Tab-separated table of C-alpha atoms and ligand atoms in Angstrom:
chain	number	residue	atom	x	y	z
A	799	MET	CA	0.000	0.000	0.000
A	800	LEU	CA	2.860	2.380	0.831
A	801	GLU	CA	4.508	1.508	-2.464
A	802	SER	CA	1.279	2.253	-4.370
A	803	ALA	CA	0.838	5.611	-2.599
A	804	HIS	CA	4.448	6.598	-3.305
A	805	HIS	CA	4.221	5.442	-6.901
A	806	LEU	CA	1.122	7.579	-7.466
A	807	ILE	CA	2.695	10.681	-5.879
A	808	GLU	CA	5.814	10.237	-8.016
A	809	ARG	CA	3.766	9.715	-11.181
A	810	VAL	CA	1.535	12.747	-10.591
A	811	GLY	CA	4.534	14.797	-9.413
A	812	LYS	CA	6.348	14.088	-12.686
A	813	SER	CA	3.277	15.009	-14.751
A	814	LEU	CA	3.107	18.302	-12.833
A	815	GLY	CA	6.798	18.896	-13.539
A	816	LEU	CA	7.683	18.968	-9.833
A	817	SER	CA	11.328	18.914	-8.770
A	818	SER	CA	12.671	15.820	-7.017
A	819	GLU	CA	12.978	17.950	-3.834
A	820	ASP	CA	9.258	18.723	-3.967
A	821	ILE	CA	8.361	15.083	-4.562
A	822	ASP	CA	10.637	14.038	-1.672
A	823	PHE	CA	8.924	16.614	0.546
A	824	LEU	CA	5.517	15.071	-0.239
A	825	LEU	CA	6.801	11.547	0.341
A	826	SER	CA	8.644	12.271	3.586
A	827	ILE	CA	7.028	11.924	6.984
A	828	ASP	CA	7.310	14.559	9.735
A	829	GLN	CA	7.194	12.297	12.787
A	830	GLU	CA	6.560	8.702	13.797
A	831	HIS	CA	5.608	7.531	17.272
A	832	ILE	CA	5.981	3.803	17.861
A	833	PHE	CA	5.400	2.221	21.262
A	834	ASP	CA	4.241	-0.926	23.061
A	835	ILE	CA	1.113	-1.100	25.175
A	836	THR	CA	1.097	-3.837	27.820
A	837	LEU	CA	-2.280	-4.638	29.346
A	838	LYS	CA	-2.930	-5.937	32.870
A	839	ASN	CA	-3.592	-9.369	31.334
A	840	GLY	CA	0.111	-9.452	30.319
A	841	THR	CA	-0.394	-9.092	26.536
A	842	THR	CA	1.670	-6.508	24.634
A	843	HIS	CA	0.370	-4.631	21.565
A	844	LYS	CA	2.424	-2.601	19.073
A	845	ALA	CA	1.036	0.915	18.652
A	846	TYR	CA	1.709	3.644	16.092
A	847	ARG	CA	0.916	7.259	15.271
A	848	VAL	CA	2.387	8.616	12.055
A	849	GLN	CA	2.253	12.374	11.412
A	850	HIS	CA	2.848	12.899	7.713
A	851	LYS	CA	2.568	16.657	7.062
A	852	ASN	CA	1.072	19.596	8.966
A	853	THR	CA	1.655	22.184	6.240
A	854	LEU	CA	-2.063	22.999	5.959
A	855	GLY	CA	-2.981	22.623	9.644
A	856	PRO	CA	-2.985	20.116	12.528
A	857	TYR	CA	-2.470	16.458	11.615
A	858	LYS	CA	-5.784	14.621	11.223
A	859	GLY	CA	-6.659	10.973	10.648
A	860	GLY	CA	-8.121	7.882	12.265
A	861	ILE	CA	-6.831	5.195	14.594
A	862	ARG	CA	-7.456	1.576	13.623
A	863	PHE	CA	-7.342	-1.535	15.792
A	864	HIS	CA	-6.543	-4.519	13.580
A	865	PRO	CA	-4.127	-7.478	13.667
A	866	GLY	CA	-2.779	-6.451	10.234
A	867	VAL	CA	-1.692	-2.953	11.324
A	868	ASP	CA	2.009	-2.307	10.646
A	869	LEU	CA	4.236	0.727	10.231
A	870	ASP	CA	4.129	0.800	6.431
A	871	GLU	CA	0.328	0.624	6.360
A	872	VAL	CA	0.040	3.491	8.859
A	873	ARG	CA	2.584	5.510	6.848
A	874	ALA	CA	0.590	4.989	3.633
A	875	LEU	CA	-2.706	5.908	5.259
A	876	ALA	CA	-1.195	9.019	6.902
A	877	THR	CA	0.147	10.138	3.523
A	878	LEU	CA	-3.253	9.590	1.880
A	879	MET	CA	-4.918	11.617	4.666
A	880	SER	CA	-2.701	14.623	3.843
A	881	LEU	CA	-3.766	14.342	0.204
A	882	LYS	CA	-7.461	13.807	1.010
A	883	ASN	CA	-7.605	16.818	3.337
A	884	ALA	CA	-5.807	18.953	0.765
A	885	ALA	CA	-7.991	17.717	-2.127
A	886	VAL	CA	-11.197	18.851	-0.412
A	887	GLY	CA	-9.786	22.147	0.857
A	888	LEU	CA	-9.616	21.470	4.605
A	889	PRO	CA	-7.084	23.400	6.712
A	890	LEU	CA	-5.700	20.115	8.035
A	891	GLY	CA	-2.630	17.952	7.615
A	892	GLY	CA	-2.485	14.173	7.534
A	893	GLY	CA	-1.880	11.568	10.202
A	894	LYS	CA	-2.927	8.034	11.034
A	895	GLY	CA	-2.687	5.729	14.027
A	896	GLY	CA	-3.089	2.084	14.723
A	897	VAL	CA	-2.681	-0.725	17.186
A	898	ALA	CA	-1.793	-4.224	15.984
A	899	THR	CA	-4.450	-6.121	17.881
A	900	ASP	CA	-7.599	-8.144	17.311
A	901	PRO	CA	-10.264	-6.218	19.253
A	902	ARG	CA	-12.659	-9.203	19.043
A	903	LYS	CA	-10.320	-11.040	21.418
A	904	LEU	CA	-10.470	-8.244	24.028
A	905	SER	CA	-13.147	-7.803	26.675
A	906	GLU	CA	-14.811	-4.395	26.901
A	907	ALA	CA	-12.681	-3.562	29.961
A	908	GLU	CA	-9.483	-4.504	28.059
A	909	LEU	CA	-10.559	-2.430	25.060
A	910	GLU	CA	-11.035	0.580	27.347
A	911	GLU	CA	-7.655	-0.075	29.007
A	912	LEU	CA	-5.964	-0.238	25.582
A	913	SER	CA	-7.680	2.938	24.352
A	914	ARG	CA	-6.752	4.929	27.449
A	915	ALA	CA	-3.164	3.598	27.439
A	916	TYR	CA	-2.792	4.696	23.796
A	917	VAL	CA	-3.580	8.262	24.845
A	918	ARG	CA	-1.305	8.144	27.918
A	919	HIS	CA	1.648	7.248	25.650
A	920	LEU	CA	0.798	9.762	22.967
A	921	HIS	CA	-0.677	12.787	24.733
A	922	PRO	CA	2.319	15.160	24.404
A	923	HIS	CA	2.158	14.784	20.619
A	924	ILE	CA	-1.578	15.183	20.016
A	925	GLY	CA	-4.219	17.806	20.911
A	926	PRO	CA	-6.694	20.247	19.343
A	927	ASP	CA	-3.933	22.307	17.667
A	928	LYS	CA	-1.430	19.509	16.999
A	929	ASP	CA	-3.035	16.269	15.914
A	930	ILE	CA	-6.714	15.310	16.118
A	931	PRO	CA	-7.344	11.562	15.783
A	932	ALA	CA	-10.701	9.965	14.855
A	933	PRO	CA	-12.174	6.452	14.545
A	934	ASP	CA	-11.205	4.094	11.733
A	935	VAL	CA	-11.454	0.341	11.172
A	936	ASN	CA	-12.690	-1.373	14.406
A	937	THR	CA	-12.728	1.838	16.433
A	938	ASN	CA	-15.972	3.659	17.163
A	939	SER	CA	-17.484	6.546	19.114
A	940	GLN	CA	-17.239	4.615	22.415
A	941	ILE	CA	-13.466	4.152	21.987
A	942	ILE	CA	-13.078	7.811	21.006
A	943	ASP	CA	-15.133	8.879	24.071
A	944	TRP	CA	-12.695	6.942	26.321
A	945	MET	CA	-9.718	8.522	24.541
A	946	THR	CA	-11.165	12.044	24.794
A	947	ASP	CA	-11.863	11.532	28.502
A	948	GLU	CA	-8.304	10.264	29.118
A	949	TYR	CA	-6.842	13.250	27.258
A	950	GLU	CA	-9.026	15.600	29.312
A	951	GLN	CA	-7.943	13.983	32.591
A	952	ILE	CA	-4.229	14.246	31.702
A	953	THR	CA	-4.168	17.733	30.164
A	954	GLY	CA	-7.222	19.495	31.633
A	955	ASP	CA	-8.430	20.332	28.091
A	956	THR	CA	-12.222	20.502	28.315
A	957	THR	CA	-12.947	21.601	24.723
A	958	LYS	CA	-13.352	17.966	23.538
A	959	ALA	CA	-11.647	19.153	20.324
A	960	SER	CA	-8.767	16.681	20.882
A	961	PHE	CA	-10.593	13.875	19.012
A	962	THR	CA	-13.469	13.682	16.527
A	963	GLY	CA	-16.005	10.922	15.971
A	964	LYS	CA	-17.241	11.163	19.569
A	965	SER	CA	-20.784	10.139	20.461
A	966	VAL	CA	-23.249	13.013	20.065
A	967	ALA	CA	-23.842	12.969	23.844
A	968	LYS	CA	-20.088	13.537	24.434
A	969	GLY	CA	-19.516	16.364	21.944
A	970	GLY	CA	-19.824	14.506	18.628
A	971	SER	CA	-21.458	16.093	15.570
A	972	ASN	CA	-24.888	15.398	14.187
A	973	GLY	CA	-24.495	13.754	10.795
A	974	ARG	CA	-21.044	12.231	11.448
A	975	GLU	CA	-22.200	8.601	11.357
A	976	ALA	CA	-23.745	8.978	7.904
A	977	ALA	CA	-21.164	11.467	6.581
A	978	THR	CA	-18.936	9.134	4.559
A	979	GLY	CA	-21.885	7.506	2.765
A	980	ARG	CA	-23.544	10.903	2.239
A	981	GLY	CA	-20.301	12.316	0.857
A	982	GLY	CA	-20.156	9.400	-1.598
A	983	VAL	CA	-23.636	10.275	-2.870
A	984	ILE	CA	-22.669	13.962	-3.240
A	985	ALA	CA	-19.452	13.128	-5.140
A	986	LEU	CA	-21.316	10.681	-7.404
A	987	ARG	CA	-24.119	13.187	-8.112
A	988	THR	CA	-21.551	15.857	-9.033
A	989	VAL	CA	-19.763	13.472	-11.429
A	990	LEU	CA	-23.043	12.306	-13.007
A	991	GLU	CA	-24.061	15.930	-13.627
A	992	HIS	CA	-20.682	16.572	-15.241
A	993	LEU	CA	-20.844	13.468	-17.448
A	994	LYS	CA	-24.356	14.487	-18.589
A	995	THR	CA	-25.316	10.863	-19.016
A	996	ASP	CA	-28.554	10.661	-20.997
A	997	LYS	CA	-29.705	7.405	-19.385
A	998	LYS	CA	-32.746	8.198	-17.226
A	999	GLU	CA	-32.476	5.212	-14.880
A	1000	LEU	CA	-29.080	4.055	-13.643
A	1001	THR	CA	-28.453	0.805	-11.807
A	1002	TYR	CA	-25.820	0.233	-9.129
A	1003	ALA	CA	-24.282	-2.558	-7.047
A	1004	ILE	CA	-22.633	-2.178	-3.628
A	1005	GLN	CA	-19.815	-4.321	-2.325
A	1006	GLY	CA	-19.656	-3.953	1.486
A	1007	PHE	CA	-23.049	-3.089	2.952
A	1008	GLY	CA	-21.534	-1.989	6.300
A	1009	ASN	CA	-21.604	1.440	7.931
A	1010	VAL	CA	-20.494	3.383	4.857
A	1011	GLY	CA	-22.259	1.250	2.218
A	1012	LEU	CA	-25.526	1.176	4.128
A	1013	PHE	CA	-25.720	4.954	4.557
A	1014	PHE	CA	-24.728	5.383	0.922
A	1015	GLY	CA	-27.676	3.190	-0.147
A	1016	VAL	CA	-30.204	4.899	2.101
A	1017	ILE	CA	-29.107	8.451	1.207
A	1018	ALA	CA	-28.812	7.648	-2.526
A	1019	GLY	CA	-32.461	6.548	-2.301
A	1020	GLN	CA	-33.351	10.048	-1.058
A	1021	MET	CA	-31.003	12.219	-3.146
A	1022	LEU	CA	-30.709	10.272	-6.416
A	1023	PRO	CA	-34.128	8.704	-7.054
A	1024	ASN	CA	-33.151	7.713	-10.615
A	1025	LEU	CA	-30.623	5.249	-9.180
A	1026	GLN	CA	-31.743	1.685	-8.634
A	1027	LEU	CA	-29.878	-0.748	-6.374
A	1028	ILE	CA	-29.693	-4.165	-8.046
A	1029	ALA	CA	-27.073	-6.022	-5.954
A	1030	ALA	CA	-25.428	-5.786	-2.532
A	1031	THR	CA	-22.991	-7.930	-0.579
A	1032	ASP	CA	-21.256	-8.124	2.792
A	1033	SER	CA	-18.480	-10.520	3.800
A	1034	SER	CA	-20.971	-13.440	3.519
A	1035	GLY	CA	-21.808	-12.663	-0.125
A	1036	GLY	CA	-25.220	-11.203	-0.937
A	1037	ILE	CA	-28.142	-10.869	-3.275
A	1038	SER	CA	-28.993	-9.552	-6.717
A	1039	SER	CA	-32.286	-8.704	-8.410
A	1040	ALA	CA	-32.854	-7.272	-11.866
A	1041	PHE	CA	-36.117	-5.797	-10.500
A	1042	GLY	CA	-34.290	-3.785	-7.829
A	1043	LEU	CA	-33.620	-4.057	-4.098
A	1044	ASP	CA	-34.859	-1.721	-1.376
A	1045	PRO	CA	-31.817	-0.126	0.365
A	1046	ASP	CA	-33.916	0.917	3.402
A	1047	GLU	CA	-35.115	-2.641	3.894
A	1048	LEU	CA	-31.565	-4.039	3.526
A	1049	ALA	CA	-30.237	-1.411	5.980
A	1050	GLU	CA	-32.864	-2.402	8.556
A	1051	TYR	CA	-32.003	-6.080	8.070
A	1052	LYS	CA	-28.243	-5.378	8.485
A	1053	LYS	CA	-28.844	-3.284	11.620
A	1054	GLN	CA	-30.536	-6.368	13.147
A	1055	GLY	CA	-27.276	-8.287	12.505
A	1056	GLY	CA	-28.417	-10.278	9.439
A	1057	LYS	CA	-26.139	-11.706	6.737
A	1058	LEU	CA	-27.044	-10.492	3.244
A	1059	ASN	CA	-26.710	-13.907	1.582
A	1060	GLU	CA	-29.462	-15.178	3.904
A	1061	HIS	CA	-31.810	-12.266	3.206
A	1062	LYS	CA	-35.043	-13.206	1.454
A	1063	ALA	CA	-36.130	-10.525	-1.026
A	1064	GLU	CA	-38.663	-10.971	-3.827
A	1065	ASP	CA	-37.120	-12.087	-7.168
A	1066	ALA	CA	-33.594	-11.945	-5.697
A	1067	VAL	CA	-30.902	-14.585	-6.160
A	1068	THR	CA	-27.844	-15.118	-3.941
A	1069	ILE	CA	-24.447	-14.093	-5.328
A	1070	THR	CA	-20.797	-14.238	-4.281
A	1071	ASN	CA	-18.540	-11.205	-3.942
A	1072	ASP	CA	-16.782	-12.108	-7.200
A	1073	GLN	CA	-20.159	-12.134	-8.965
A	1074	LEU	CA	-20.992	-8.732	-7.493
A	1075	LEU	CA	-17.905	-7.176	-9.088
A	1076	ALA	CA	-19.070	-8.528	-12.468
A	1077	GLU	CA	-22.717	-7.382	-12.107
A	1078	GLU	CA	-24.325	-5.767	-15.143
A	1079	ALA	CA	-24.788	-2.443	-13.312
A	1080	ASP	CA	-24.010	1.082	-14.514
A	1081	ILE	CA	-22.250	1.969	-11.255
A	1082	LEU	CA	-20.133	-0.198	-8.943
A	1083	VAL	CA	-19.760	1.054	-5.362
A	1084	LEU	CA	-16.785	-0.398	-3.454
A	1085	ALA	CA	-17.345	0.038	0.287
A	1086	ALA	CA	-15.565	-2.932	1.873
A	1087	LEU	CA	-11.782	-3.266	1.819
A	1088	GLY	CA	-8.586	-2.251	0.034
A	1089	ASP	CA	-7.287	-4.042	-3.107
A	1090	VAL	CA	-10.518	-5.855	-4.070
A	1091	ILE	CA	-9.998	-5.128	-7.774
A	1092	THR	CA	-6.576	-6.149	-9.035
A	1093	GLU	CA	-5.172	-6.956	-12.469
A	1094	LYS	CA	-6.474	-10.525	-11.921
A	1095	ASN	CA	-10.177	-9.578	-11.893
A	1096	ALA	CA	-10.266	-6.068	-13.452
A	1097	ASP	CA	-11.468	-7.451	-16.800
A	1098	THR	CA	-14.619	-8.904	-15.171
A	1099	VAL	CA	-15.909	-5.417	-14.225
A	1100	ARG	CA	-18.812	-4.309	-16.427
A	1101	ALA	CA	-19.795	-1.027	-14.736
A	1102	LYS	CA	-19.030	2.295	-16.448
A	1103	ILE	CA	-18.479	4.199	-13.192
A	1104	ILE	CA	-16.785	2.983	-9.995
A	1105	LEU	CA	-17.110	4.834	-6.683
A	1106	GLU	CA	-14.238	4.145	-4.265
A	1107	LEU	CA	-15.821	4.457	-0.834
A	1108	ALA	CA	-13.233	2.159	0.786
A	1109	ASN	CA	-9.616	3.335	0.947
A	1110	GLY	CA	-7.622	1.995	-2.005
A	1111	PRO	CA	-10.070	-0.705	-3.239
A	1112	ILE	CA	-8.451	-0.720	-6.704
A	1113	SER	CA	-4.778	-1.665	-7.032
A	1114	ASP	CA	-2.464	0.574	-9.030
A	1115	SER	CA	-2.165	-1.767	-12.013
A	1116	ALA	CA	-5.914	-2.468	-12.100
A	1117	TYR	CA	-6.526	1.286	-12.149
A	1118	ASP	CA	-4.758	1.662	-15.481
A	1119	LEU	CA	-6.618	-1.321	-16.955
A	1120	LEU	CA	-9.993	0.146	-15.938
A	1121	THR	CA	-9.326	3.707	-17.087
A	1122	SER	CA	-7.977	2.446	-20.436
A	1123	ARG	CA	-11.410	0.822	-20.933
A	1124	GLY	CA	-13.062	4.231	-20.440
A	1125	ILE	CA	-14.355	3.447	-16.939
A	1126	THR	CA	-14.637	6.542	-14.714
A	1127	VAL	CA	-13.272	5.912	-11.221
A	1128	ILE	CA	-14.352	8.421	-8.561
A	1129	PRO	CA	-11.284	8.244	-6.308
A	1130	ASP	CA	-11.283	7.539	-2.582
A	1131	ILE	CA	-9.739	10.900	-1.714
A	1132	LEU	CA	-12.948	12.557	-2.958
A	1133	ALA	CA	-15.514	9.759	-2.675
A	1134	ASN	CA	-14.966	8.982	1.013
A	1135	ALA	CA	-13.861	12.439	2.194
A	1136	GLY	CA	-17.302	13.144	3.720
A	1137	GLY	CA	-16.159	11.512	6.971
A	1138	VAL	CA	-13.159	13.761	7.519
A	1139	ILE	CA	-15.077	16.851	6.390
A	1140	VAL	CA	-17.718	16.309	9.078
A	1141	SER	CA	-14.929	15.461	11.549
A	1142	TYR	CA	-13.516	18.898	10.799
A	1143	LEU	CA	-16.989	20.409	11.351
A	1144	GLU	CA	-17.153	18.575	14.714
A	1145	TRP	CA	-13.802	20.104	15.690
A	1146	LEU	CA	-15.060	23.582	14.717
A	1147	GLN	CA	-18.223	23.090	16.822
A	1148	ASN	CA	-16.202	21.918	19.848
A	1149	ARG	CA	-13.872	24.899	19.627
A	1150	ALA	CA	-16.753	27.348	19.360
A	1151	GLY	CA	-18.770	25.557	22.067
A	1152	GLU	CA	-21.609	25.037	19.558
A	1153	HIS	CA	-23.774	22.112	18.473
A	1154	TRP	CA	-25.239	22.422	14.982
A	1155	GLU	CA	-28.427	20.947	13.531
A	1156	GLU	CA	-27.820	18.102	11.087
A	1157	ALA	CA	-29.178	20.180	8.174
A	1158	LYS	CA	-26.453	22.786	8.770
A	1159	VAL	CA	-23.750	20.098	8.945
A	1160	ASN	CA	-24.973	18.503	5.690
A	1161	GLU	CA	-25.078	21.854	3.925
A	1162	LYS	CA	-21.505	22.627	4.950
A	1163	LEU	CA	-20.412	19.143	3.868
A	1164	GLU	CA	-21.756	19.895	0.376
A	1165	GLY	CA	-19.986	23.271	0.499
A	1166	TYR	CA	-16.608	21.489	0.657
A	1167	LEU	CA	-17.230	18.413	-1.431
A	1168	ILE	CA	-19.040	19.804	-4.486
A	1169	PRO	CA	-16.419	22.474	-5.369
A	1170	ALA	CA	-13.585	19.998	-4.685
A	1171	THR	CA	-15.122	17.401	-7.018
A	1172	LYS	CA	-15.794	20.038	-9.696
A	1173	LYS	CA	-12.219	21.286	-9.447
A	1174	ALA	CA	-10.841	17.771	-9.960
A	1175	LEU	CA	-13.247	17.182	-12.890
A	1176	GLU	CA	-12.133	20.414	-14.576
A	1177	TYR	CA	-8.466	19.561	-14.058
A	1178	ALA	CA	-8.996	16.029	-15.429
A	1179	ASP	CA	-10.658	17.393	-18.591
A	1180	LYS	CA	-8.004	20.054	-19.103
A	1181	ALA	CA	-4.954	17.864	-18.474
A	1182	GLN	CA	-6.539	14.725	-19.974
A	1183	VAL	CA	-5.768	12.631	-16.896
A	1184	SER	CA	-7.897	10.375	-14.704
A	1185	LEU	CA	-9.992	11.871	-11.908
A	1186	LYS	CA	-7.681	10.271	-9.326
A	1187	GLU	CA	-4.589	11.874	-10.829
A	1188	ALA	CA	-6.470	15.170	-11.076
A	1189	ALA	CA	-7.539	15.112	-7.404
A	1190	MET	CA	-3.990	14.167	-6.398
A	1191	ALA	CA	-2.538	16.978	-8.527
A	1192	VAL	CA	-4.859	19.571	-6.942
A	1193	ALA	CA	-3.931	18.283	-3.465
A	1194	MET	CA	-0.170	18.145	-4.056
A	1195	ARG	CA	-0.110	21.653	-5.530
A	1196	ARG	CA	-2.089	23.027	-2.601
A	1197	ILE	CA	0.343	21.559	-0.049
A	1198	LEU	CA	3.399	22.843	-1.914
A	1199	GLU	CA	1.951	26.321	-2.536
A	1200	THR	CA	1.043	26.655	1.153
A	1201	ARG	CA	4.542	25.536	2.180
A	1202	ASP	CA	6.133	28.065	-0.211
A	1203	ALA	CA	3.860	30.895	0.963
A	1204	LYS	CA	4.735	30.114	4.597
A	1205	MET	CA	8.441	30.049	3.778
A	1206	SER	CA	8.349	33.394	1.992
A	1207	ARG	CA	6.381	34.975	4.885
A	1208	LYS	CA	9.059	33.667	7.252
A	1209	LYS	CA	11.836	35.184	5.119
A	1210	GLU	CA	10.078	38.570	5.014
A	1211	SER	CA	9.585	38.784	8.784
B	1314	NAD	P1	-17.738	-1.698	8.249
B	1314	NAD	O1	-16.924	-2.724	8.933
B	1314	NAD	O2	-18.926	-1.109	8.909
B	1314	NAD	O3	-18.299	-2.291	6.846
B	1314	NAD	C1	-17.533	-3.044	5.972
B	1314	NAD	C2	-18.481	-3.981	5.238
B	1314	NAD	O4	-17.756	-4.713	4.274
B	1314	NAD	C3	-19.143	-5.035	6.140
B	1314	NAD	O5	-20.500	-5.158	5.788
B	1314	NAD	C4	-18.395	-6.314	5.808
B	1314	NAD	O6	-19.200	-7.484	5.988
B	1314	NAD	C5	-18.104	-6.083	4.349
B	1314	NAD	N1	-17.017	-6.879	3.820
B	1314	NAD	C6	-15.873	-7.283	4.416
B	1314	NAD	N2	-15.154	-8.037	3.569
B	1314	NAD	C7	-15.857	-8.084	2.413
B	1314	NAD	C8	-15.639	-8.681	1.166
B	1314	NAD	N3	-14.553	-9.395	0.909
B	1314	NAD	N4	-16.575	-8.504	0.206
B	1314	NAD	C9	-17.703	-7.781	0.444
B	1314	NAD	N5	-17.949	-7.204	1.602
B	1314	NAD	C10	-17.043	-7.348	2.572
B	1314	NAD	O7	-16.716	-0.572	7.785
B	1314	NAD	P2	-17.064	0.875	7.242
B	1314	NAD	O8	-16.898	1.855	8.339
B	1314	NAD	O9	-18.326	0.822	6.480
B	1314	NAD	O10	-15.847	1.108	6.238
B	1314	NAD	C11	-15.855	0.531	4.932
B	1314	NAD	C12	-14.653	1.043	4.176
B	1314	NAD	O11	-14.732	2.473	4.070
B	1314	NAD	C13	-13.302	0.750	4.833
B	1314	NAD	O12	-12.390	0.460	3.807
B	1314	NAD	C14	-12.923	2.066	5.495
B	1314	NAD	O13	-11.513	2.242	5.605
B	1314	NAD	C15	-13.509	3.054	4.505
B	1314	NAD	N6	-13.784	4.374	5.089
B	1314	NAD	C16	-14.631	4.493	6.134
B	1314	NAD	C17	-14.897	5.743	6.670
B	1314	NAD	C18	-15.885	5.907	7.793
B	1314	NAD	O14	-16.244	7.056	8.104
B	1314	NAD	N7	-16.373	4.825	8.380
B	1314	NAD	C19	-14.272	6.886	6.146
B	1314	NAD	C20	-13.399	6.734	5.045
B	1314	NAD	C21	-13.168	5.457	4.533
């Protein structure tokens, strides 16, 4: 993953005519914090926080708890956070954290102990003006509430702006839970308007009907009524129906803990995840994991548009194969940026001591995401590059221009 991220930065950097010093600046990491957390039960867990760049503002990015977490993965994700925040115009840098652990093997008390210990190790390096972590894979608002409380106890900071993704009762923002899915709908709508597709009804399939995929389906039903869901899967596989599936009904079923391949819907047949990728749908929504489309299965994809809601669901080599077939890929750094945008709005509310209505949060989310998507679309048309390269180019330029402006202000003073 780190190699893919670096390769993309180098490729876009060369197309922008950047110097090797500038490319090295974008690849290099400001600081890395690596430590061990030993729990009372005697187990030790490797923990990381990587702070990539704070050129635009405080570092920002999630913390994941997963057995597969390692330094290179956290470095790659921190780098991508810098680019995502820059691509959508947030005054934030990029960071990412992780603990190599399987949270399913921890009791609730151990999970709380781990979360609080993470903050005790890291607290001098994070905070509302330095680095503001958030939830990521296997971390949720409960874990962030524990972390925020620990930070408050150690430092006395009562703003709650040290973390985002808190529960609404503990200073979280309305609209945060649905924000990534909602952002995906907004990015897709903006691209569809730009492409001026003349097809009245468009069909779509979702891989990964979890938090992000489920909200995408429900909100697409409200905001894009000409879209029809025809297939959806989770890790068990799923179902497909040429007559359409009801996203609200599937969301309700998933919230009750059901597996999609056991769901009984009229005229639907069960499918595997491989079959989902090859569905005859206009739009393919990837909302599960990284690297699900590689050069091995890229030729099975039949959709004309792919929305990357997961981080890095298409490998580098598969990307080229898909774009050479004229498939439009709406890249992760735009498609799933809704989460970090509303995290930023949560931070603003905490700092101002305010709590906004969801309608205001959603309006501001659109205010960041629509212009950012339009800017990338314009760049892609002008430079004749893919939307991913365009979004990356906009982001990389913004970071470098801000760095140069800061340096020249420093020289003048
Ligand atoms: P989640 O765990 O709630 O949902 C993931 C879903 O994918 C689950 O339904 C799971 O069963 C399914 N899944 C797992 N393996 C699968 C497979 N091989 N095929 C099909 N489905 C599979 O996680 P989430 O919060 O919805 O996140 C989904 C993706 O979006 C992740 O890649 C995450 O990094 C990314 N993302 C999430 C956010 C956010 O705000 N939650 C923000 C940005 C990016």
